[in-house]
Short mmCIF file of C-alpha atoms and ligand atoms in Angstrom, two decimals:
data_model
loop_
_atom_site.label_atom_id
_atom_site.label_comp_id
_atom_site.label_asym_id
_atom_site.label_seq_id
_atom_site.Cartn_x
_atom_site.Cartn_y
_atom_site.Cartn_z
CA UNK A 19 54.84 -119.96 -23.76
CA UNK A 20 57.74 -118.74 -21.80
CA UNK A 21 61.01 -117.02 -23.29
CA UNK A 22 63.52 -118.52 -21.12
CA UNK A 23 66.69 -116.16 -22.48
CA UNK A 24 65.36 -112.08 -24.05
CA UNK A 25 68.18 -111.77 -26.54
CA UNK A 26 68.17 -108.19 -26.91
CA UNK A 27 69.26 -106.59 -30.43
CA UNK A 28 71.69 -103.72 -29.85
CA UNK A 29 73.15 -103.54 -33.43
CA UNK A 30 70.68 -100.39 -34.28
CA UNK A 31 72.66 -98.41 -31.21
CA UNK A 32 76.34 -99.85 -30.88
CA UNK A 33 76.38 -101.16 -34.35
CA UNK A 34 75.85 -98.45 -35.88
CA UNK A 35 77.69 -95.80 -33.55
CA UNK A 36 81.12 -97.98 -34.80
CA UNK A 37 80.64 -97.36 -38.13
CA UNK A 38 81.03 -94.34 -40.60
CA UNK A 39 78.35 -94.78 -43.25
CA UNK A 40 74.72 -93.63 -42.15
CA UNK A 41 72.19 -95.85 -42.41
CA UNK A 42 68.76 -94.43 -43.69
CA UNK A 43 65.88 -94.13 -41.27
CA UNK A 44 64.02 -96.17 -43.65
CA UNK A 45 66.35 -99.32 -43.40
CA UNK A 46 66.51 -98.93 -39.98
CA UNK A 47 62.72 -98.93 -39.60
CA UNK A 48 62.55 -102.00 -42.12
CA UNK A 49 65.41 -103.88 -40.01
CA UNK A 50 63.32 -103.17 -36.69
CA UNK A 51 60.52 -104.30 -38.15
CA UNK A 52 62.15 -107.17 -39.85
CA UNK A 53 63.58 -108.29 -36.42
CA UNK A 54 60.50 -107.86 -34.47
CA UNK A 55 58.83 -109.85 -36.77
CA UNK A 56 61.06 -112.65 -36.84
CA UNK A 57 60.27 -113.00 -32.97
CA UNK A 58 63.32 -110.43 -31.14
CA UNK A 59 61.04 -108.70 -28.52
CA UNK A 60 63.52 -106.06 -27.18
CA UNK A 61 65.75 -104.13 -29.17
CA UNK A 62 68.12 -101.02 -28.20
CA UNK A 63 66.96 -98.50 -31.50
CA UNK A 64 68.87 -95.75 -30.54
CA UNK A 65 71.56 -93.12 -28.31
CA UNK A 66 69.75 -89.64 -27.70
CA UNK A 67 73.12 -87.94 -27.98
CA UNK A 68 74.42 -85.01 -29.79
CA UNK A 69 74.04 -85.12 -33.94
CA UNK A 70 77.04 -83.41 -33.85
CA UNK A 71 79.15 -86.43 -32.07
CA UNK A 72 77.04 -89.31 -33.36
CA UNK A 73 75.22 -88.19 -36.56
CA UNK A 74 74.48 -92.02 -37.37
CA UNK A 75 72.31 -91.56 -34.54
CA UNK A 76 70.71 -88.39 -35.27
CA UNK A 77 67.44 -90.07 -36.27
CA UNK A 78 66.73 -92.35 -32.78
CA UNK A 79 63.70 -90.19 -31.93
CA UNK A 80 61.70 -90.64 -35.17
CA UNK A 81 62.88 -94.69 -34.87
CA UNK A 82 61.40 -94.77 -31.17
CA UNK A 83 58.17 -92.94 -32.92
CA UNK A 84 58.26 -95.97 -35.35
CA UNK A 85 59.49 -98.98 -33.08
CA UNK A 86 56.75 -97.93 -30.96
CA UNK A 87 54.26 -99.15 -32.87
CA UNK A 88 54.94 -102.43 -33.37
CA UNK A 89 53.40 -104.33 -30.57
CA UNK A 90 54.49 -106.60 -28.05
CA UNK A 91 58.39 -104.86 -28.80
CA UNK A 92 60.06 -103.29 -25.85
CA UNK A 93 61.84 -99.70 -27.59
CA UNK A 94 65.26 -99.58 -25.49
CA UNK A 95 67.71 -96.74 -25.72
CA UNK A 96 70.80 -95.45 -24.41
CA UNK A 97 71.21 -92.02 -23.19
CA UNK A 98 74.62 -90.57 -22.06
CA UNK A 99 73.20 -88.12 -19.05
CA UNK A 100 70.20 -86.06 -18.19
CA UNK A 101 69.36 -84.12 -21.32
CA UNK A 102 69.36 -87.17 -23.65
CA UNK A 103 67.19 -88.93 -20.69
CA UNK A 104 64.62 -86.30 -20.88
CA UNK A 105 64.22 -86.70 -24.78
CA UNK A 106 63.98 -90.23 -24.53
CA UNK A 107 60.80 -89.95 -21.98
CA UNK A 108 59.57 -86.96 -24.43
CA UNK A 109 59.76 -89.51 -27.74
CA UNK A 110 58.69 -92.46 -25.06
CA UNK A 111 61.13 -95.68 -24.63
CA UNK A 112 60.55 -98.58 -22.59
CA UNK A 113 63.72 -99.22 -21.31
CA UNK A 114 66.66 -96.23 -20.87
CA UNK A 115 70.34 -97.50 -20.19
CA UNK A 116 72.45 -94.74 -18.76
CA UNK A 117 76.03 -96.21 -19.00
CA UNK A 118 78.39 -95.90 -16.00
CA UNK A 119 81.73 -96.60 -17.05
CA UNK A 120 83.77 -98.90 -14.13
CA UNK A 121 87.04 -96.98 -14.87
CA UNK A 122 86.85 -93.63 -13.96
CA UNK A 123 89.56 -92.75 -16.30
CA UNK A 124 86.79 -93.91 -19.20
CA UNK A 125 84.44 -91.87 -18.05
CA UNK A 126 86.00 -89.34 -17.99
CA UNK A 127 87.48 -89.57 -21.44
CA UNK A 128 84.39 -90.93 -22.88
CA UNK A 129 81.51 -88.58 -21.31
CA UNK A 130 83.84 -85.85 -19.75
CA UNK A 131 82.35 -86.92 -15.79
CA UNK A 132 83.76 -88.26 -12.84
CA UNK A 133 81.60 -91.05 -11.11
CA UNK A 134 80.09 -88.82 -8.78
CA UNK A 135 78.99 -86.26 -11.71
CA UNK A 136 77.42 -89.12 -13.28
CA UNK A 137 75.69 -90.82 -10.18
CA UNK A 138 74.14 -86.93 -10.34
CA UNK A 139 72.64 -87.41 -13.52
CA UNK A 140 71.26 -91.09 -13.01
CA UNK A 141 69.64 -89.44 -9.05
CA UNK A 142 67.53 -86.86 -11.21
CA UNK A 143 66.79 -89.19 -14.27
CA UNK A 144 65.40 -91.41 -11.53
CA UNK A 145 63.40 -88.14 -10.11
CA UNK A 146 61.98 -87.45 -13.51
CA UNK A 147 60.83 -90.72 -14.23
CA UNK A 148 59.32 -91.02 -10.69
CA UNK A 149 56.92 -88.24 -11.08
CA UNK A 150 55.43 -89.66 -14.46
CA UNK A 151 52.39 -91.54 -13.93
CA UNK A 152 53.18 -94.94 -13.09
CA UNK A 153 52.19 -96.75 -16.61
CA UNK A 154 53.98 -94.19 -18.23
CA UNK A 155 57.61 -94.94 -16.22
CA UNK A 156 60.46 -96.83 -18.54
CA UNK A 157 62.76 -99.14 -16.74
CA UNK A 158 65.76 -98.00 -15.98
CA UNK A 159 69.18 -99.68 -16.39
CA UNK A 160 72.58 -98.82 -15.20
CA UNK A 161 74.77 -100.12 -17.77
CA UNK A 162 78.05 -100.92 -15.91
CA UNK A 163 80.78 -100.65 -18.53
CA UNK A 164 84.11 -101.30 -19.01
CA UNK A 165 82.75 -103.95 -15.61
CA UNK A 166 85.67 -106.60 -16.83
CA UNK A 167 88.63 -104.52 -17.77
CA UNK A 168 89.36 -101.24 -19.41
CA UNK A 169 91.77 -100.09 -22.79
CA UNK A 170 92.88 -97.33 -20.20
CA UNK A 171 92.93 -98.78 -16.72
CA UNK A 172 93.40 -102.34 -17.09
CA UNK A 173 92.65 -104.15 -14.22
CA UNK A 174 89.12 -103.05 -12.82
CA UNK A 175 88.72 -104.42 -9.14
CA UNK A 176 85.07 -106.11 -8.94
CA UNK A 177 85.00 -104.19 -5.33
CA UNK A 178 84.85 -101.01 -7.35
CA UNK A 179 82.04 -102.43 -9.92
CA UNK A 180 79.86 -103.76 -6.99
CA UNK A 181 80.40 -100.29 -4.92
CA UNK A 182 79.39 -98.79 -8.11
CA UNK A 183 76.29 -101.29 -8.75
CA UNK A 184 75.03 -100.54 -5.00
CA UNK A 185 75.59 -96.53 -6.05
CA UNK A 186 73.20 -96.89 -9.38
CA UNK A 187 70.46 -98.77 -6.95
CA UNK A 188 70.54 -96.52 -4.38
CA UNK A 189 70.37 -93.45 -7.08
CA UNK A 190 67.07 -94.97 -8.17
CA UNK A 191 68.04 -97.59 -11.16
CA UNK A 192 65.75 -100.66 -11.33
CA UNK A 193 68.15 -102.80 -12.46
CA UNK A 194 71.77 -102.87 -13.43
CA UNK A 195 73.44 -104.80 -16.71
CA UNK A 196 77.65 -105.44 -16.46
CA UNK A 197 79.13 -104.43 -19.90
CA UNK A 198 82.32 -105.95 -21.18
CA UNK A 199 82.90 -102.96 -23.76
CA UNK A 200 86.25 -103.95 -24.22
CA UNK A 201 86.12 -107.80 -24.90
CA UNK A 202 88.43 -108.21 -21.86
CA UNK A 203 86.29 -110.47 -20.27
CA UNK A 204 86.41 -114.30 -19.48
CA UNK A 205 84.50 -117.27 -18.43
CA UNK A 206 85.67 -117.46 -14.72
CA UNK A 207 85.42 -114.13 -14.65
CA UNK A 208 82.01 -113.38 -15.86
CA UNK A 209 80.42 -115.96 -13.13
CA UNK A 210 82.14 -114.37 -10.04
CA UNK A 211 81.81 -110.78 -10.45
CA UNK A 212 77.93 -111.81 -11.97
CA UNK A 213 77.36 -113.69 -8.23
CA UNK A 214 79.21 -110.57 -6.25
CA UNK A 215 77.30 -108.03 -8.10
CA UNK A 216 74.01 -110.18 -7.95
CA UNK A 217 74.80 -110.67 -4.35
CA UNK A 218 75.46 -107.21 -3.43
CA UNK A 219 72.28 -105.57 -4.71
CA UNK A 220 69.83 -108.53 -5.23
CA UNK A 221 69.45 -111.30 -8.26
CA UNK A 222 66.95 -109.48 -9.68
CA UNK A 223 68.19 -106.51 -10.02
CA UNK A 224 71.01 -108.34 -12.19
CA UNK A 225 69.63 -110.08 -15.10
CA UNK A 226 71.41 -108.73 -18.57
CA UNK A 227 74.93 -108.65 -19.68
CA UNK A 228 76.48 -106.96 -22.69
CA UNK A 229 79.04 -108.57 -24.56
CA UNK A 230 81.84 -108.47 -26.89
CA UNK A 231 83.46 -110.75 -29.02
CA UNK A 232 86.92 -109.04 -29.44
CA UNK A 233 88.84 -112.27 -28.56
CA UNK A 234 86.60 -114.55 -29.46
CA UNK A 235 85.17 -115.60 -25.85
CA UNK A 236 81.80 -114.02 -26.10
CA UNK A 237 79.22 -117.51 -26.95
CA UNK A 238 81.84 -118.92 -24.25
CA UNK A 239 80.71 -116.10 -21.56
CA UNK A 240 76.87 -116.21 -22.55
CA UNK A 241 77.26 -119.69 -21.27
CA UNK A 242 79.01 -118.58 -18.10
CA UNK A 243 76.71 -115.76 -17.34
CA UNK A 244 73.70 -118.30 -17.90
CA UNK A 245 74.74 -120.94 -15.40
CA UNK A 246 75.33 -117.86 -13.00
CA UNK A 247 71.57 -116.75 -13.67
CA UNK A 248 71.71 -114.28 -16.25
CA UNK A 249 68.69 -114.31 -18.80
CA UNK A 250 69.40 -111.16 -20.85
CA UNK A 251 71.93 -110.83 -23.42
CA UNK A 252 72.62 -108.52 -26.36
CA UNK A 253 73.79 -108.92 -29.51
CA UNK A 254 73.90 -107.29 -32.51
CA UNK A 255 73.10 -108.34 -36.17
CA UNK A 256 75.82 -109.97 -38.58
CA UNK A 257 78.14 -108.57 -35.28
CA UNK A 258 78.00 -105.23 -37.20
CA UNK A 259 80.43 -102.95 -36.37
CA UNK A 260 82.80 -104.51 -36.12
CA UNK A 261 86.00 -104.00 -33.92
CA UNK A 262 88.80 -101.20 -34.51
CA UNK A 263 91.06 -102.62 -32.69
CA UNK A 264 91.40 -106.00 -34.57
CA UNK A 265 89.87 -105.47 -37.90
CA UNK A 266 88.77 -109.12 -39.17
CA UNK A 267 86.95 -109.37 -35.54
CA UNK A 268 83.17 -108.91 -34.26
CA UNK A 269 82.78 -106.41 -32.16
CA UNK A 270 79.50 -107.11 -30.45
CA UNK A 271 78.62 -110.96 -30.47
CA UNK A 272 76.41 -112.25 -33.54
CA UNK A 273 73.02 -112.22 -32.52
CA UNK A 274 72.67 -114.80 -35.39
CA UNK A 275 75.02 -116.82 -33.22
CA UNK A 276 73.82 -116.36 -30.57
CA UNK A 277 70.33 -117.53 -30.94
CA UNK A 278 71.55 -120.55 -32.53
CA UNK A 279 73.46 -121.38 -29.32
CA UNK A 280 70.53 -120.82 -27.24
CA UNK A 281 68.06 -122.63 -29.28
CA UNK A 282 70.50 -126.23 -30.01
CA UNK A 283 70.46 -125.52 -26.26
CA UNK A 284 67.12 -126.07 -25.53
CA UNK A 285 66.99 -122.67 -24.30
CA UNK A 286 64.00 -120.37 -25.80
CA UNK A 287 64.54 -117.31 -27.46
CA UNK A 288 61.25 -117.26 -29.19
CA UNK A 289 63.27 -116.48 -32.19
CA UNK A 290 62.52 -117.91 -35.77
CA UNK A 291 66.16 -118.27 -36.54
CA UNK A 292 65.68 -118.75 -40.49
CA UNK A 293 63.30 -115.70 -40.11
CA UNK A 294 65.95 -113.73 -38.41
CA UNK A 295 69.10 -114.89 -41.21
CA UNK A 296 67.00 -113.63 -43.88
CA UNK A 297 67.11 -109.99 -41.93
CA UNK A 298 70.82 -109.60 -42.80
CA UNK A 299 70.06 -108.85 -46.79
CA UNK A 300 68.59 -105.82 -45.31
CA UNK A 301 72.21 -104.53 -43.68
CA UNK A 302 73.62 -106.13 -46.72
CA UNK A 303 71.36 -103.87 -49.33
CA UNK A 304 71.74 -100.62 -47.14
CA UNK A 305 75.59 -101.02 -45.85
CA UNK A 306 77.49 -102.68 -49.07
CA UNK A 307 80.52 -101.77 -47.78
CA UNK A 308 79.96 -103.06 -43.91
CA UNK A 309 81.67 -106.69 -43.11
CA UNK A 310 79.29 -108.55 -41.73
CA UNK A 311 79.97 -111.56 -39.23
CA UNK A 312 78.94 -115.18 -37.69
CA UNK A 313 79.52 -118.50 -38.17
CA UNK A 314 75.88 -119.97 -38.10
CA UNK A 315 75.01 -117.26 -41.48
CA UNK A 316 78.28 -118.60 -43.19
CA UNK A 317 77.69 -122.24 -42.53
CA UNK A 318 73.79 -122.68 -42.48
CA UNK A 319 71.77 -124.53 -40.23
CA UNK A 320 72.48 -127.88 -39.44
CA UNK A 321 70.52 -130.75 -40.88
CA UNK A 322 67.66 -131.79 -38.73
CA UNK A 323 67.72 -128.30 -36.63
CA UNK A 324 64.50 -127.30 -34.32
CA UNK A 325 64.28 -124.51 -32.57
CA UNK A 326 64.05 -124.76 -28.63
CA UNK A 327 60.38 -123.67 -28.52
CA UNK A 328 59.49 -126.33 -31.88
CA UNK A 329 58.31 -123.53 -33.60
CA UNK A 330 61.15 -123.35 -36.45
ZN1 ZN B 420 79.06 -102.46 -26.71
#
């Protein structure tokens, strides 16, 4: 049985981080669980950044403790530079995505680094990981964002995103993911700079993209990114979070949505999709306040509906 698309649950990490209210380490650990169980086989638990800056996230080691033991379930997190990589190899994650943001101006207003300073950190997270014994080693991801456009910059050339991509490969990523943090992205858009990026450093080193719904186009670039060979996209639960800029809208795109798209598709998720709608009473019970999104929870499944893989 072969999962043709990993949709990869993100909500834990950027959900969360958009929101005020705290979410108890026990409702995370049920929604992990919950998620797992309803078939999601990677999902990003957690930021290893300050308390201080992201107390919503203060808990991500104990979750990675927890998330751990559920088998078959990759444990993703992001960290923002060197320190928070070394306590994600200390609590043990698969996967660690160090974000690069395209615009310099971001980055620097976001993490306080220039590009260079930041290429730094992702050389000696790659040394660290290099001297752990080989079964030990997570992947690790450069997480390109702000790859499409940027709330500061505007315009970001795809000949600065593919210089950066090369940078992150030659600094010792395994793989690196293009981020539309700000929704800017489109279509056309995502299947060139995909090809470019995929071109300049290698298909597979180019296999996920992150995506926002902010104007609506996100299901609409899954499909581009898919016909340009992507087979890794995240999404986050009931599209929690949100967006500040244009309250009413999803920030990240529905995973609920998303898997429905998919699996009509043909395409398998190996995703029990009535398993996975039932997962939202958990946000519901432990975030009252939180809006939660997607069209497939509001309207229901269609009459006659089977999943890509027959299963549901
Ligand atoms: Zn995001």
């Amino acid at each position: 049985m072969t999962t043709a698309i990993l949709v990869s649950e993100v909500g834990p990490r950027d959900g969360l981080q958009s929101i005020a209210a705290l979410m108890p380490l026990e409702s995370k650990m049920a929604w992990v669980k919950a998620e797992a169980a309803a078939g999601v086989r990677e999902i990003e638990v957690g930021s290893f950044v300050p308390a201080k800056l992201l107390p919503q996230l203060a808990d991500t080691a104990s979750l990675v403790q927890y998330a751990l033991t559920i088998p078959g379930l990759t444990v993703a997190v992001l960290v923002p530079n060197l320190h928070g990589a070394q306590a994600a190899l200390r609590a043990g994650a698969h996967k660690i995505t160090i974000p690069l943001s395209a615009s310099e101006t971001h980055s620097l207003r976001n993490v306080r680094r220039t590009h260079a300073q930041m290429l730094e950190e992702v050389r000696a997270i790659a040394q660290l990981i290099r001297a752990m014994p080989p079964q030990r080693r997570p992947v690790l991801e450069g997480g390109l964002s702000t790859a499409f456009g940027c709330t500061l910059e505007g315009h970001v050339p795809s000949m600065k995103v593919i210089e950066l991509a090369e940078a992150l490969m030659r600094c010792g990523c395994d793989e690196v993911g293009l981020s539309d943090t700000t929704g800017y992205a489109n279509p056309a858009q995502i299947k060139s700079l995909v090809r470019e990026v995929q071109s300049a450093v290698g298909a597979a080193a180019v296999h996920s993209l992150h995506l926002h719904n902010t104007r609506g186009l996100g299901l609409a670039n899954v499909l581009a990114g898919i016909e340009a060979g992507i087979t890794t996209f995240d999404g986050s639960l009931g599209g929690l979070g949100g967006c500040p800029f244009a309250p009413g809208a999803s920030g990240n795109i529905v995973t609920e949505d998303l898997v429905f798209m998919l699996e009509a598709m043909g395409l398998d998720t190996g995703i029990d999709l009535p398993r996975l709608l039932e997962v939202r009473s958990i946000l519901r019970d432990s975030l009252p306040d939180e809006p939660l999104y997607g069209f497939t929870p509001a309207a229901g499944l269609p009459l006659g509906y089977t999943a890509a893989g027959g299963t549901a």
